Short mmCIF file of C-alpha atoms in Angstrom, two decimals:
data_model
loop_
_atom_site.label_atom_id
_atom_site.label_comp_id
_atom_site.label_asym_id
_atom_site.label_seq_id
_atom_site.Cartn_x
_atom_site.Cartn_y
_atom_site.Cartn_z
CA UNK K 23 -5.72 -31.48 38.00
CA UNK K 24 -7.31 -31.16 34.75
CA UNK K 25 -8.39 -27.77 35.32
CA UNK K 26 -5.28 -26.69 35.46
CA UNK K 27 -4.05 -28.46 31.94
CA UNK K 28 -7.63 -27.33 30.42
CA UNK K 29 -7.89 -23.70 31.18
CA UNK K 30 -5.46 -22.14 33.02
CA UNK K 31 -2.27 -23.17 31.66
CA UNK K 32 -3.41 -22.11 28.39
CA UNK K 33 -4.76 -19.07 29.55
CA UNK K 34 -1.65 -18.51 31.30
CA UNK K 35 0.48 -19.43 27.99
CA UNK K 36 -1.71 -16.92 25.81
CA UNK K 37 -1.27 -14.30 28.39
CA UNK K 38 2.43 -14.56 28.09
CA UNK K 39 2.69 -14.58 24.25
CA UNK K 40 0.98 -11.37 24.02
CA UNK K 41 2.97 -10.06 27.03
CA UNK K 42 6.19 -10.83 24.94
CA UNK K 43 4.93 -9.83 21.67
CA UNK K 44 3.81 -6.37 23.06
CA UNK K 45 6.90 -5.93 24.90
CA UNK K 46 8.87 -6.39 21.39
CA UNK K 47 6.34 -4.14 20.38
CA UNK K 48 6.98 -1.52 22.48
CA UNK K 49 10.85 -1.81 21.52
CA UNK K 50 10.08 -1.53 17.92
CA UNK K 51 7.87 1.69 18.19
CA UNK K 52 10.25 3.47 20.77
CA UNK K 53 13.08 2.85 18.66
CA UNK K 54 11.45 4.01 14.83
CA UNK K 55 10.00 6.78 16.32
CA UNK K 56 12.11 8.89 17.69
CA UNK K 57 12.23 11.42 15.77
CA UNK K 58 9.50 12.49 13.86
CA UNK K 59 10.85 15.94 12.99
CA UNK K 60 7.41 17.20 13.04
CA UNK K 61 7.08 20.85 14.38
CA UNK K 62 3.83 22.56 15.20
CA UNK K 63 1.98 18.93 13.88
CA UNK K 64 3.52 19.96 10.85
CA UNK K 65 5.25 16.80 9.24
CA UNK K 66 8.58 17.45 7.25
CA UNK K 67 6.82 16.36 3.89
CA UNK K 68 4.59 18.79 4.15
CA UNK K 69 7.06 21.60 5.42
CA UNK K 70 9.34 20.70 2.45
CA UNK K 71 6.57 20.39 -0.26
CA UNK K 72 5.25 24.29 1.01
CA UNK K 73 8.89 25.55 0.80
CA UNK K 74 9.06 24.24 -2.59
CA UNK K 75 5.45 25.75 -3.38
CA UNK K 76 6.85 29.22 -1.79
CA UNK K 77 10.36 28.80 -3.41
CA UNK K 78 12.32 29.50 0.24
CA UNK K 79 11.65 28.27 3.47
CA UNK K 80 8.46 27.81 4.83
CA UNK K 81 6.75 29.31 8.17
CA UNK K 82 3.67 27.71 9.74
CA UNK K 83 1.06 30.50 10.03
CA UNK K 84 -1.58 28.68 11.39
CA UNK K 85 -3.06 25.47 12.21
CA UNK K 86 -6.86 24.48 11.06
CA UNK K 87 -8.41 27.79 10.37
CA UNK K 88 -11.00 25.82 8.23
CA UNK K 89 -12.26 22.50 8.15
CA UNK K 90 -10.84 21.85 4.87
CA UNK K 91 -7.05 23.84 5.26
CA UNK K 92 -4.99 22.35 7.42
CA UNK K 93 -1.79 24.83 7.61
CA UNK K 94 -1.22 28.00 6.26
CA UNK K 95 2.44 29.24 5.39
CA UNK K 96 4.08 32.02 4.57
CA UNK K 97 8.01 32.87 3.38
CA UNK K 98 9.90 34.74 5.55
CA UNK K 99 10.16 37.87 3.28
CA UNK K 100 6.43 38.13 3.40
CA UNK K 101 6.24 37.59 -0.65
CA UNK K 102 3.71 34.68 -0.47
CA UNK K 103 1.21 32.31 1.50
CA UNK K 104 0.50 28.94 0.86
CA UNK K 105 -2.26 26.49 2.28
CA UNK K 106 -2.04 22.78 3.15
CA UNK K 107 -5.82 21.99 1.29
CA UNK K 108 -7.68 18.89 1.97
CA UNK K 109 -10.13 18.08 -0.77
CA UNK K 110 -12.74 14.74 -1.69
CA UNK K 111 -11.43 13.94 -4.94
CA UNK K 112 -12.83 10.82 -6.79
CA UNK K 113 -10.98 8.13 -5.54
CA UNK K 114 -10.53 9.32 -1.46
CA UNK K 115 -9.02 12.82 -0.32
CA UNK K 116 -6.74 15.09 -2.54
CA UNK K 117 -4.28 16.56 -0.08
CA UNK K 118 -2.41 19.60 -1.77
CA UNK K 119 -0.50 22.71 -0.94
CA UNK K 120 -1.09 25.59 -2.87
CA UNK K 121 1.00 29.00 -3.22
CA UNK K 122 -0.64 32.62 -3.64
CA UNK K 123 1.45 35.04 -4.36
CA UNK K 124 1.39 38.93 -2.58
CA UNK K 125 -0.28 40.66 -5.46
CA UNK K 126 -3.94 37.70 -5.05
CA UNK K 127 -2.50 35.33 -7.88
CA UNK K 128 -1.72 31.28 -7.73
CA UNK K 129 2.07 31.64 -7.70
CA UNK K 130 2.26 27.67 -7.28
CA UNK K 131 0.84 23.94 -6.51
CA UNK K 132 1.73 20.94 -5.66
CA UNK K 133 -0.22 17.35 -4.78
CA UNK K 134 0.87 15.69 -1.72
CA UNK K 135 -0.93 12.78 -1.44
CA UNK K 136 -3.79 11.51 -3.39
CA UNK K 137 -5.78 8.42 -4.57
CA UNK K 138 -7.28 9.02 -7.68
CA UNK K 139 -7.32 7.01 -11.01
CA UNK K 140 -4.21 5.43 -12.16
CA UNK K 141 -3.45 7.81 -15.00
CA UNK K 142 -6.76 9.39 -15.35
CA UNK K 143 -7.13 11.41 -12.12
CA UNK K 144 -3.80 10.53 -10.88
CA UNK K 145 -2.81 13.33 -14.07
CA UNK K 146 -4.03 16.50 -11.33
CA UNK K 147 -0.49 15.75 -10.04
CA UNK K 148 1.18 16.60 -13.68
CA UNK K 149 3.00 20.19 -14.58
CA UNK K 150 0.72 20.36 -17.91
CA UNK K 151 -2.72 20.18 -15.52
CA UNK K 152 -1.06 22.08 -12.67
CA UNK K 153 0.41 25.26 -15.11
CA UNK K 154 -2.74 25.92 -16.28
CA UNK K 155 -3.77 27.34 -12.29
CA UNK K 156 -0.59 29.50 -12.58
CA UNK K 157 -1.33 33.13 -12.26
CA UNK K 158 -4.90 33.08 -11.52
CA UNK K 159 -6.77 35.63 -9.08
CA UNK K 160 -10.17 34.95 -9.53
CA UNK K 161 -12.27 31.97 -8.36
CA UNK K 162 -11.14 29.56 -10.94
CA UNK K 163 -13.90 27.43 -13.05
CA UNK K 164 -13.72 23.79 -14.77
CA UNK K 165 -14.67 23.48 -18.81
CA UNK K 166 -14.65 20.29 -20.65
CA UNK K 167 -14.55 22.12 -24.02
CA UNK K 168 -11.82 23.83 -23.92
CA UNK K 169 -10.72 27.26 -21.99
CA UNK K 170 -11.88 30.32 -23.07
CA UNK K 171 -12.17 33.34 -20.40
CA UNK K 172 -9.35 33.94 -18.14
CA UNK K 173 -10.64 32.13 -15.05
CA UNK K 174 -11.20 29.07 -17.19
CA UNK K 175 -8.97 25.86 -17.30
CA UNK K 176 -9.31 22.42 -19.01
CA UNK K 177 -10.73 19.60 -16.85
CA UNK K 178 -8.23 15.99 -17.64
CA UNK K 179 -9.98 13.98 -19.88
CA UNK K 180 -11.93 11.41 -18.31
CA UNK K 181 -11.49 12.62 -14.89
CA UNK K 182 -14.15 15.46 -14.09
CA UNK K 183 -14.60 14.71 -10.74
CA UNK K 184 -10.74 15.13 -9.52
CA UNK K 185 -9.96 18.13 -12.00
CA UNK K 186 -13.29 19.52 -10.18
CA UNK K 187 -11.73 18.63 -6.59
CA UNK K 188 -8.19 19.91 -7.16
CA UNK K 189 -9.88 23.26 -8.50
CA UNK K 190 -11.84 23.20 -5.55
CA UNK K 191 -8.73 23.41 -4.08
CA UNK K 192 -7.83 26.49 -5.61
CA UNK K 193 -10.46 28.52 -4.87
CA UNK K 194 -10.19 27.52 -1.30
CA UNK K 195 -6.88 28.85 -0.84
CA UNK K 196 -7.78 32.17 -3.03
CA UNK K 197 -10.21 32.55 -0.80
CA UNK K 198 -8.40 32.27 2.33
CA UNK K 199 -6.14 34.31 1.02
CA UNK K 200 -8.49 37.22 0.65
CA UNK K 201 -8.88 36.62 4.49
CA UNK K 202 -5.88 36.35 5.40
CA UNK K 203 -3.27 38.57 3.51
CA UNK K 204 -3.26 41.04 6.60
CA UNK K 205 -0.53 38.52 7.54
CA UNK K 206 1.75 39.53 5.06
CA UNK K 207 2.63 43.33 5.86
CA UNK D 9 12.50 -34.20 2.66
CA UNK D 10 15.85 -32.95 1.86
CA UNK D 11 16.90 -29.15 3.32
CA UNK D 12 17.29 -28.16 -0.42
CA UNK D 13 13.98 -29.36 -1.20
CA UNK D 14 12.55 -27.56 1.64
CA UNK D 15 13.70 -24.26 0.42
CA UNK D 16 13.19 -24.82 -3.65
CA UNK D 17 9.89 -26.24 -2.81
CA UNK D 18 8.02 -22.95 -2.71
CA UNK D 19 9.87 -21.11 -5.62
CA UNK D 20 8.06 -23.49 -8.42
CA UNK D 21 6.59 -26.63 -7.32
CA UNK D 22 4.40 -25.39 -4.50
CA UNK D 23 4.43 -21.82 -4.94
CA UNK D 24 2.06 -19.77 -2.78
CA UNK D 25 0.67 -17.53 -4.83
CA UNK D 26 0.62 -19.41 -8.91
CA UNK D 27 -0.13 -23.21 -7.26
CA UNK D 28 -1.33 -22.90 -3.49
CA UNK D 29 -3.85 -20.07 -4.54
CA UNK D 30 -2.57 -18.30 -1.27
CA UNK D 31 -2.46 -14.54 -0.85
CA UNK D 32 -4.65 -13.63 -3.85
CA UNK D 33 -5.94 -10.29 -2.38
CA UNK D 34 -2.17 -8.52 -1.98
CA UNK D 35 -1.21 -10.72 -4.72
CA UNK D 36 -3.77 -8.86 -7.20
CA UNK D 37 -4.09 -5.50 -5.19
CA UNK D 38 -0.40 -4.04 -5.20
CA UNK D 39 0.36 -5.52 -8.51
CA UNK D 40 -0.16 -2.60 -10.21
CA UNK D 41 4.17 -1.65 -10.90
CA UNK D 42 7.00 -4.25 -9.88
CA UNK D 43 8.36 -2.09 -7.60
CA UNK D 44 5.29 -2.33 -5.01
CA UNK D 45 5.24 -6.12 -5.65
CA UNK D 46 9.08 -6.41 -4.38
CA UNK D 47 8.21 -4.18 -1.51
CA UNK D 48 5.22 -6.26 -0.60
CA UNK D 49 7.11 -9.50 -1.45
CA UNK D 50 10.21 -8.54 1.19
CA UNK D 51 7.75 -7.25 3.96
CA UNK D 52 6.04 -10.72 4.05
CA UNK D 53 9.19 -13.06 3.73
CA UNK D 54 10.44 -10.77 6.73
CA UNK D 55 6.84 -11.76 8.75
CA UNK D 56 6.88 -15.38 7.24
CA UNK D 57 10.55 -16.12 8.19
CA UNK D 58 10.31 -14.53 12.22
CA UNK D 59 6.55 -16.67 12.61
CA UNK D 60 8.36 -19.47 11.26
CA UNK D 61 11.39 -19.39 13.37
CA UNK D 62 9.30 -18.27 16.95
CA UNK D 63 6.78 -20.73 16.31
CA UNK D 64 8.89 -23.89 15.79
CA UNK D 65 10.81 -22.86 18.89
CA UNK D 66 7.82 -22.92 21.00
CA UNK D 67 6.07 -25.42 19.26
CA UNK D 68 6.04 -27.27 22.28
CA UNK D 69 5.47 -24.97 25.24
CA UNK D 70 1.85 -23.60 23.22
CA UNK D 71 -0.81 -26.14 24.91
CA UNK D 72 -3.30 -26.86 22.01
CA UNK D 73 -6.26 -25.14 22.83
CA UNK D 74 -4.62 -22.17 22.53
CA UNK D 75 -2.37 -22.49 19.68
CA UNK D 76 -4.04 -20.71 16.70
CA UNK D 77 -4.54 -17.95 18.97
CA UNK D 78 -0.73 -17.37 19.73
CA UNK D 79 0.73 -17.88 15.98
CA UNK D 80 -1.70 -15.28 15.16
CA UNK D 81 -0.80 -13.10 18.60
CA UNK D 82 3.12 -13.41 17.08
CA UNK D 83 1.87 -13.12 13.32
CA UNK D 84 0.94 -9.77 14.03
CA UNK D 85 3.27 -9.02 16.11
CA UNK D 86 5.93 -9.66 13.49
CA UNK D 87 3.46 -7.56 11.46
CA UNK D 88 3.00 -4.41 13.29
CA UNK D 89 6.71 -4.66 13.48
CA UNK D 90 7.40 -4.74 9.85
CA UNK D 91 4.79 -1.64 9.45
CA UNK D 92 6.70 0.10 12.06
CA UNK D 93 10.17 -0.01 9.77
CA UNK D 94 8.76 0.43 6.65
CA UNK D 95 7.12 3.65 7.88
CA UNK D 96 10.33 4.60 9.54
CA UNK D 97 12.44 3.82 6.74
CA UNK D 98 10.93 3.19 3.41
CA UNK D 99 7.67 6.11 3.23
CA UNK D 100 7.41 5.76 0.01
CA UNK D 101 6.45 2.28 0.29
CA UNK D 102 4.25 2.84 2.83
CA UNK D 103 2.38 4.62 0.62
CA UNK D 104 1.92 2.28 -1.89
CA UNK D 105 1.07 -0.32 -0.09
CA UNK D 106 -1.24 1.16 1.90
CA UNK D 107 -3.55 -1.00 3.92
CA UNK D 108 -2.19 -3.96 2.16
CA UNK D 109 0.65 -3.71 4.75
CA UNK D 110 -0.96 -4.10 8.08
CA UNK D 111 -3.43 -6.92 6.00
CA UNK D 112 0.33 -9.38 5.89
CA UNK D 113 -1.66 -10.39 9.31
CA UNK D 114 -4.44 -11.88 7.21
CA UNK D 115 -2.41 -13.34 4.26
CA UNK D 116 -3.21 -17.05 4.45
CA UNK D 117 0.22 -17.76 3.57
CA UNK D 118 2.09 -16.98 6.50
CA UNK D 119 -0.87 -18.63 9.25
CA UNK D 120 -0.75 -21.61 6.64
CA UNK D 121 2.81 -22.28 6.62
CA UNK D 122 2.74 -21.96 10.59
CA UNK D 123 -0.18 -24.49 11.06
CA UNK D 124 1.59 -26.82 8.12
CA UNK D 125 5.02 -26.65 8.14
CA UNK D 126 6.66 -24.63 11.70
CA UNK D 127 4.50 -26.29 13.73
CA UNK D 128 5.45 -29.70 12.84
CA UNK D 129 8.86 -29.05 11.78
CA UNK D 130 12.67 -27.95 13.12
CA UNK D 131 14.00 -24.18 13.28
CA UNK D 132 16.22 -25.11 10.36
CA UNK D 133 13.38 -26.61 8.00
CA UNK D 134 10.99 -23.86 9.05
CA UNK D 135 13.72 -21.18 8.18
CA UNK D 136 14.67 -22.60 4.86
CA UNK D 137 10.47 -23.02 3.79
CA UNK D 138 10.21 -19.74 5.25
CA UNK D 139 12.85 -18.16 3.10
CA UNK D 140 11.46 -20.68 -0.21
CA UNK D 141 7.91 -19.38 -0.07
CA UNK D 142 9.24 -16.02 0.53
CA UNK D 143 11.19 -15.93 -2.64
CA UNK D 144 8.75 -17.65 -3.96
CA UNK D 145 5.70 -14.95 -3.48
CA UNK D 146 8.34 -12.18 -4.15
CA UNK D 147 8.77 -13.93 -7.75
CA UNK D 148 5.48 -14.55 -8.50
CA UNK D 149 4.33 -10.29 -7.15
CA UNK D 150 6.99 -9.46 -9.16
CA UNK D 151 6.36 -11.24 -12.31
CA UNK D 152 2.84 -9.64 -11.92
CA UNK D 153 4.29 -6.55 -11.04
CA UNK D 154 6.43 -6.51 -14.00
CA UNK D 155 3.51 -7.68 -16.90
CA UNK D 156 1.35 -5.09 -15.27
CA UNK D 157 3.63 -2.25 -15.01
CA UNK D 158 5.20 -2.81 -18.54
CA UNK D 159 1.50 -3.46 -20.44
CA UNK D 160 -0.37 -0.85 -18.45
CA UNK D 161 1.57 1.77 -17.84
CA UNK D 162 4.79 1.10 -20.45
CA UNK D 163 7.66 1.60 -17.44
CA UNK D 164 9.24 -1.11 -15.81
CA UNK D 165 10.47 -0.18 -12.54
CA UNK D 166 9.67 3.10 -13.01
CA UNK D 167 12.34 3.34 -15.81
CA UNK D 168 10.30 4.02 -19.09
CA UNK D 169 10.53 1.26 -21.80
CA UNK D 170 7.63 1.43 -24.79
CA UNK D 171 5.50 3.96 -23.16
CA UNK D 172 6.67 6.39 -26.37
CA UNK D 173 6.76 3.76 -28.53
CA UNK D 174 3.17 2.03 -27.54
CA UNK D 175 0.09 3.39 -26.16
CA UNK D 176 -0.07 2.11 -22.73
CA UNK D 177 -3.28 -0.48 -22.09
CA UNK D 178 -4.59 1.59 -19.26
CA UNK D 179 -6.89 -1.81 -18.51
CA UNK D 180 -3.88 -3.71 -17.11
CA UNK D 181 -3.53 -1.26 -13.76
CA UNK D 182 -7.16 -1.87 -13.23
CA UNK D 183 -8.32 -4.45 -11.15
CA UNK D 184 -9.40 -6.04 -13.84
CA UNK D 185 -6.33 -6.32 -16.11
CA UNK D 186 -5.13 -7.94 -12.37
CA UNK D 187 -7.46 -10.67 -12.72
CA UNK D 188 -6.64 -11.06 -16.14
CA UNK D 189 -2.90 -11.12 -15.78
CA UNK D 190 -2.95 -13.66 -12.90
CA UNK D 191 -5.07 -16.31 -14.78
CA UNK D 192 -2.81 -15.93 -18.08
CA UNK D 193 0.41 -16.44 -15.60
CA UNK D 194 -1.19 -19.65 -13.36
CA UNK D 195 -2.07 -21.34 -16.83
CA UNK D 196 1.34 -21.39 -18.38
CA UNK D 197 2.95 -22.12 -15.01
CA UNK D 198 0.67 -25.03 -15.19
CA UNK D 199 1.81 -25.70 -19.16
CA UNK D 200 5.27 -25.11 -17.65
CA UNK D 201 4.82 -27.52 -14.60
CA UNK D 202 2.52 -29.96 -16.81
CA UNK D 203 0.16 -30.22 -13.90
CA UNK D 204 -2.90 -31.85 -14.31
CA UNK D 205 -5.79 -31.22 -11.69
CA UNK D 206 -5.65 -34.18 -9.71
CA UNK D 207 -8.04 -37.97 -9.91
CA UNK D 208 -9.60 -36.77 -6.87
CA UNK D 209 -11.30 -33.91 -7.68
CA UNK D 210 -14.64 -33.90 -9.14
CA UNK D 211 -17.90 -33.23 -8.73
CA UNK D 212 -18.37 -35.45 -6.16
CA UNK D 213 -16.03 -33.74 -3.53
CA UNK D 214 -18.50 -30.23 -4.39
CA UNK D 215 -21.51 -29.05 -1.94
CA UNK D 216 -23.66 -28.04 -5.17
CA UNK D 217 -22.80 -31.57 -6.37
CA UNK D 218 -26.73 -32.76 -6.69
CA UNK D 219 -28.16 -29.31 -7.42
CA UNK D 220 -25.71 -29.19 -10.08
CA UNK D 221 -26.57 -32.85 -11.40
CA UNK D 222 -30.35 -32.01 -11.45
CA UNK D 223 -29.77 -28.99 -13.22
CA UNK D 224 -27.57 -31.04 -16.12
CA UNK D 225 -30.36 -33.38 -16.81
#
């Protein structure tokens, strides 16, 4: 019988293992993830970061209009939109909701989820980078040497590339906006 | 070896990540604040301490030619699991470690002190060196952790300490500064442990042995 003690009992044992291990498995996953709390696709840290963006509670709009915006949001007095953008930054995607108000101007911002320099980069995520974007209509451009016309902001120093991406950002939801303020009235 | 042994054995003497060498990529990679290195610190003790315990329980039943197969089978079972409950639970963590979570399968710790110690060992021992070089990789992230956080970025556990005080050495969060911060740590716990490298070692036990000799004359 050594065919037996050479390959199928150990087949047999390693067949077993994995049966258990998935089974356990199975428990595991069934029982952390229940509830997701995700509505339309829409997880609840991104439904709570565009309520913050909007200031009130958030209503998924739309899902993937573009390649590049995910959701689009609105309050429910009709006072503001706001887009779920995915942009390349430096470092991997920039993920980032941004707020336009009624009247065409950047009423808010806010990084979800990004992987750019530690501290170089990572700074698009900072009030004193973000402000800047405040109040904005038209298609917003990057200088180095310090802002100068009204559609002008600083890029971070030493991080080009993501001060770039997250104003790509921007303009992507301004210009979205411009398509899609119909749903507003 | 005594039980007490068993478990203070991987804090100092052999510990997995300043004397085994064991675990350098998570070791270096989620360094970059203490509070990551805890994180990935607990996660693994978690995987190291259910491999340890299932695999010295069935130690016996797993026919050989099969037996690296199933620890790793139940290593990443344990795995997956722990990556399930920190997503459920702890997001933020997730986050931070990123892929270095699902990777706990690959840390050579956790397969090594299967193949070394469970397998040849009772529950009880297996538990307590489980738990030892647990604590003792939680230290040693968290020592890292703590240098890198507090040089680097000025904070230490988020809270912040000289960052107004001291211009933060940016270097330190880099990879880099990881490198750095791990070889200035292993050398004084080698001035602290006054280990020597051992009589065996020497050229002779190296592949590049006569290349190297040719070279040298």
């Amino acid at each position: 019988m050594k065919k037996f003690s050479d390959i199928i009992k150990p087949t047999m044992v390693l067949a077993i293992v994995t049966l258990i291990v998935s089974s356990a498995l199975v428990l595991t996953y069934n029982l952390t993830h229940k509830e997701d709390g995700k509505a339309n696709g829409v997880s609840e840290a991104i439904m709570t970061a565009a309520s913050e963006v909007l200031g009130s509670e958030a209503i998924v709009v739309e899902s993937e209009p573009t390649d590049n915006i995910k959701f689009v949001f609105k309050d429910s007095e009709n006072k503001a939109m706001a887009f779920y953008v995915v942009t390349k930054g430096y470092g991997g995607e920039i993920h980032m909701v941004v707020g336009v108000a009624k009247d065409g101007t950047i009423k808010n911002a806010k990084v979800t989820q990004q992987t750019e320099t530690p501290d170089l980069g990572s700074l698009i995520e900072t009030r004193e980078f973000i402000g800047q974007f405040i109040g904005k209509s038209q298609t917003v451009e990057v200088v180095k040497n310090g802002a100068k016309e009204t559609n002008q902001v600083d890029a971070l120093a030493g991080a080009t590339i993501s001060s770039k991406a997250f104003t790509l950002g921007i303009n992507t939801a301004l210009s979205a906006f411009e398509k899609m303020k119909g749903e507003l009235s | 070896m005594g039980y007490l042994k068993t478990l203070t054995n991987g804090i100092l003497k052999e510990n997995p990540v300043l004397v085994l060498m064991l675990g350098m990529c998570p070791s270096l990679a989620v360094t970059t604040v203490a509070k990551s290195g805890i994180g990935m610190g607990i996660a693994t003790t978690f995987v190291l301490l259910g491999s340890n315990i299932v695999i010295s329980l069935i130690k016996n039943l797993i026919p050989k030619a099969v037996r690296l197969p199933s620890f790793i089978v139940i290593i990443a079972g344990f795995v997956t699991m722990v990556g399930f409950l920190v997503e459920a639970y702890a997001p933020q963590l997730n986050k931070d470690l990123g892929i270095f979570l699902p990777l706990i399968v690959v840390n050579c710790i956790i397969l090594a002190r299967a193949e070394i110690f469970a397998s040849q060992n009772g529950t009880v021992k297996s538990i307590l060196d489980a738990l030892g070089m647990g604590i003792g990789f939680t230290l040693a992230l968290f020592l890292m952790g703590s240098v890198r956080e507090l040089i680097g970025s000025g904070t230490w556990l988020g809270m912040t300490v000289t960052k107004e005080l001291v211009e933060p050495m940016k270097f330190f969060v880099t990879p880099a500064g990881g490198f750095f911060t791990l070889g200035i740590i292993i050398a004084v716990v080698n001035f602290l442990t006054h280990k020597k490298p051992s009589e065996k070692n020497g050229c002779h036990g190296c592949p590049s042995a006569d290349a190297c000799a040719k070279v040298s004359e």
